[in-house]
Amino acid sequence: SSGINAEYGDIMQRFQRQYGGSAATALPYAMDSDFTKVLQNQVRYYVENPESSSVTKVQSEIDDLKQIMVKNIDSLTSRGERIELLVDKTEDLTNQSTQFQRQSRELRRAMFWKNVKMYLMIGGIGFAIFWIILSISCGGISIPKCRS
């Protein structure tokens, strides 16, 4: 917008230089035939030299901005995909931890009952050994010597 104003300002300066104060008292379209050539030359100049046109500069800046925005959107999309991947991995870890907790609870119960069985067997064997030693020292299974 400021570039267009500069181009318009350039045309206004040329008009003021050429006609000065007489433009204020002139009849409508009185200077049209003289100044049309100046306008045509100015338009031709901006058409033939697009690099001098601020419209072209603005368009170039818009194109650059558009490329930057596309790049930013692409990076956001890839970041979103990475976040989605992290969410999936987190869900997998949660499921694995729940499964591990259940399996460890089952293993703890199995080990508890295995230990109970082992203690009962050791206790039974110990009682049997004690009974055998008592039976031998008291004269047999009915322990007749030790009863009286």
CSV table of N, CA, C and O in Angstrom, one decimal, residues 3-19 35-46:
chain,number,residue,atom,x,y,z
A,3,GLY,N,3.9,1.5,-1.2
A,3,GLY,CA,4.5,1.6,-2.5
A,3,GLY,C,3.6,2.2,-3.5
A,3,GLY,O,4.0,2.9,-4.4
A,4,ILE,N,2.3,1.8,-3.5
A,4,ILE,CA,1.4,2.3,-4.4
A,4,ILE,C,1.2,3.8,-4.1
A,4,ILE,O,1.1,4.6,-5.1
A,5,ASN,N,1.2,4.2,-2.9
A,5,ASN,CA,1.1,5.6,-2.5
A,5,ASN,C,2.3,6.4,-3.1
A,5,ASN,O,2.2,7.6,-3.5
A,6,ALA,N,3.5,5.8,-3.0
A,6,ALA,CA,4.7,6.4,-3.5
A,6,ALA,C,4.5,6.6,-5.0
A,6,ALA,O,4.9,7.7,-5.6
A,7,GLU,N,4.0,5.6,-5.8
A,7,GLU,CA,3.8,5.8,-7.2
A,7,GLU,C,2.8,6.9,-7.5
A,7,GLU,O,3.0,7.7,-8.4
A,8,TYR,N,1.7,6.9,-6.7
A,8,TYR,CA,0.7,7.9,-6.9
A,8,TYR,C,1.3,9.3,-6.6
A,8,TYR,O,1.0,10.3,-7.3
A,9,GLY,N,2.1,9.4,-5.5
A,9,GLY,CA,2.8,10.6,-5.1
A,9,GLY,C,3.7,11.1,-6.2
A,9,GLY,O,3.8,12.3,-6.5
A,10,ASP,N,4.4,10.2,-6.9
A,10,ASP,CA,5.3,10.6,-8.0
A,10,ASP,C,4.5,11.2,-9.1
A,10,ASP,O,4.9,12.3,-9.7
A,11,ILE,N,3.3,10.7,-9.4
A,11,ILE,CA,2.5,11.2,-10.5
A,11,ILE,C,2.0,12.6,-10.1
A,11,ILE,O,1.9,13.6,-10.9
A,12,MET,N,1.6,12.7,-8.8
A,12,MET,CA,1.1,14.0,-8.3
A,12,MET,C,2.2,15.1,-8.4
A,12,MET,O,1.9,16.2,-8.7
A,13,GLN,N,3.4,14.7,-8.0
A,13,GLN,CA,4.5,15.7,-8.1
A,13,GLN,C,4.7,16.2,-9.5
A,13,GLN,O,4.9,17.4,-9.8
A,14,ARG,N,4.7,15.3,-10.5
A,14,ARG,CA,4.8,15.6,-11.9
A,14,ARG,C,3.7,16.6,-12.3
A,14,ARG,O,4.0,17.6,-13.0
A,15,PHE,N,2.5,16.3,-11.9
A,15,PHE,CA,1.4,17.2,-12.2
A,15,PHE,C,1.6,18.6,-11.6
A,15,PHE,O,1.4,19.6,-12.3
A,16,GLN,N,2.0,18.6,-10.3
A,16,GLN,CA,2.2,19.9,-9.7
A,16,GLN,C,3.3,20.7,-10.4
A,16,GLN,O,3.2,21.9,-10.5
A,17,ARG,N,4.4,20.0,-10.7
A,17,ARG,CA,5.5,20.7,-11.4
A,17,ARG,C,5.0,21.3,-12.8
A,17,ARG,O,5.4,22.4,-13.2
A,18,GLN,N,4.2,20.5,-13.5
A,18,GLN,CA,3.9,20.9,-14.8
A,18,GLN,C,2.8,22.0,-14.8
A,18,GLN,O,2.9,23.0,-15.6
A,19,TYR,N,1.8,21.9,-13.9
A,19,TYR,CA,0.7,22.9,-13.9
A,19,TYR,C,0.7,23.8,-12.7
A,19,TYR,O,0.1,24.9,-12.8
A,35,PHE,N,-1.7,16.0,-20.1
A,35,PHE,CA,-1.1,15.1,-19.0
A,35,PHE,C,-1.3,13.6,-19.3
A,35,PHE,O,-0.7,12.8,-18.7
A,36,THR,N,-2.2,13.3,-20.3
A,36,THR,CA,-2.4,11.9,-20.6
A,36,THR,C,-1.1,11.2,-21.1
A,36,THR,O,-0.8,10.1,-20.7
A,37,LYS,N,-0.2,11.9,-21.8
A,37,LYS,CA,1.1,11.4,-22.2
A,37,LYS,C,1.9,11.1,-21.0
A,37,LYS,O,2.6,10.0,-20.9
A,38,VAL,N,1.9,11.9,-20.0
A,38,VAL,CA,2.7,11.7,-18.7
A,38,VAL,C,2.2,10.4,-18.1
A,38,VAL,O,3.0,9.6,-17.6
A,39,LEU,N,0.9,10.3,-17.9
A,39,LEU,CA,0.3,9.1,-17.3
A,39,LEU,C,0.6,7.9,-18.1
A,39,LEU,O,1.0,6.8,-17.5
A,40,GLN,N,0.5,7.9,-19.4
A,40,GLN,CA,0.8,6.8,-20.2
A,40,GLN,C,2.3,6.4,-20.0
A,40,GLN,O,2.6,5.2,-19.9
A,41,ASN,N,3.2,7.3,-20.0
A,41,ASN,CA,4.6,7.0,-19.8
A,41,ASN,C,4.9,6.4,-18.4
A,41,ASN,O,5.7,5.5,-18.3
A,42,GLN,N,4.2,6.9,-17.4
A,42,GLN,CA,4.4,6.4,-16.1
A,42,GLN,C,3.9,4.9,-16.0
A,42,GLN,O,4.5,4.1,-15.5
A,43,VAL,N,2.7,4.7,-16.6
A,43,VAL,CA,2.1,3.3,-16.6
A,43,VAL,C,3.0,2.4,-17.3
A,43,VAL,O,3.3,1.3,-16.9
A,44,ARG,N,3.5,2.8,-18.5
A,44,ARG,CA,4.4,2.0,-19.3
A,44,ARG,C,5.7,1.7,-18.5
A,44,ARG,O,6.2,0.6,-18.5
A,45,TYR,N,6.2,2.7,-17.8
A,45,TYR,CA,7.4,2.5,-17.0
A,45,TYR,C,7.2,1.4,-16.0
A,45,TYR,O,8.0,0.5,-15.8
A,46,TYR,N,6.1,1.4,-15.2
A,46,TYR,CA,5.8,0.4,-14.2
A,46,TYR,C,5.5,-0.9,-14.8
A,46,TYR,O,5.8,-1.9,-14.1
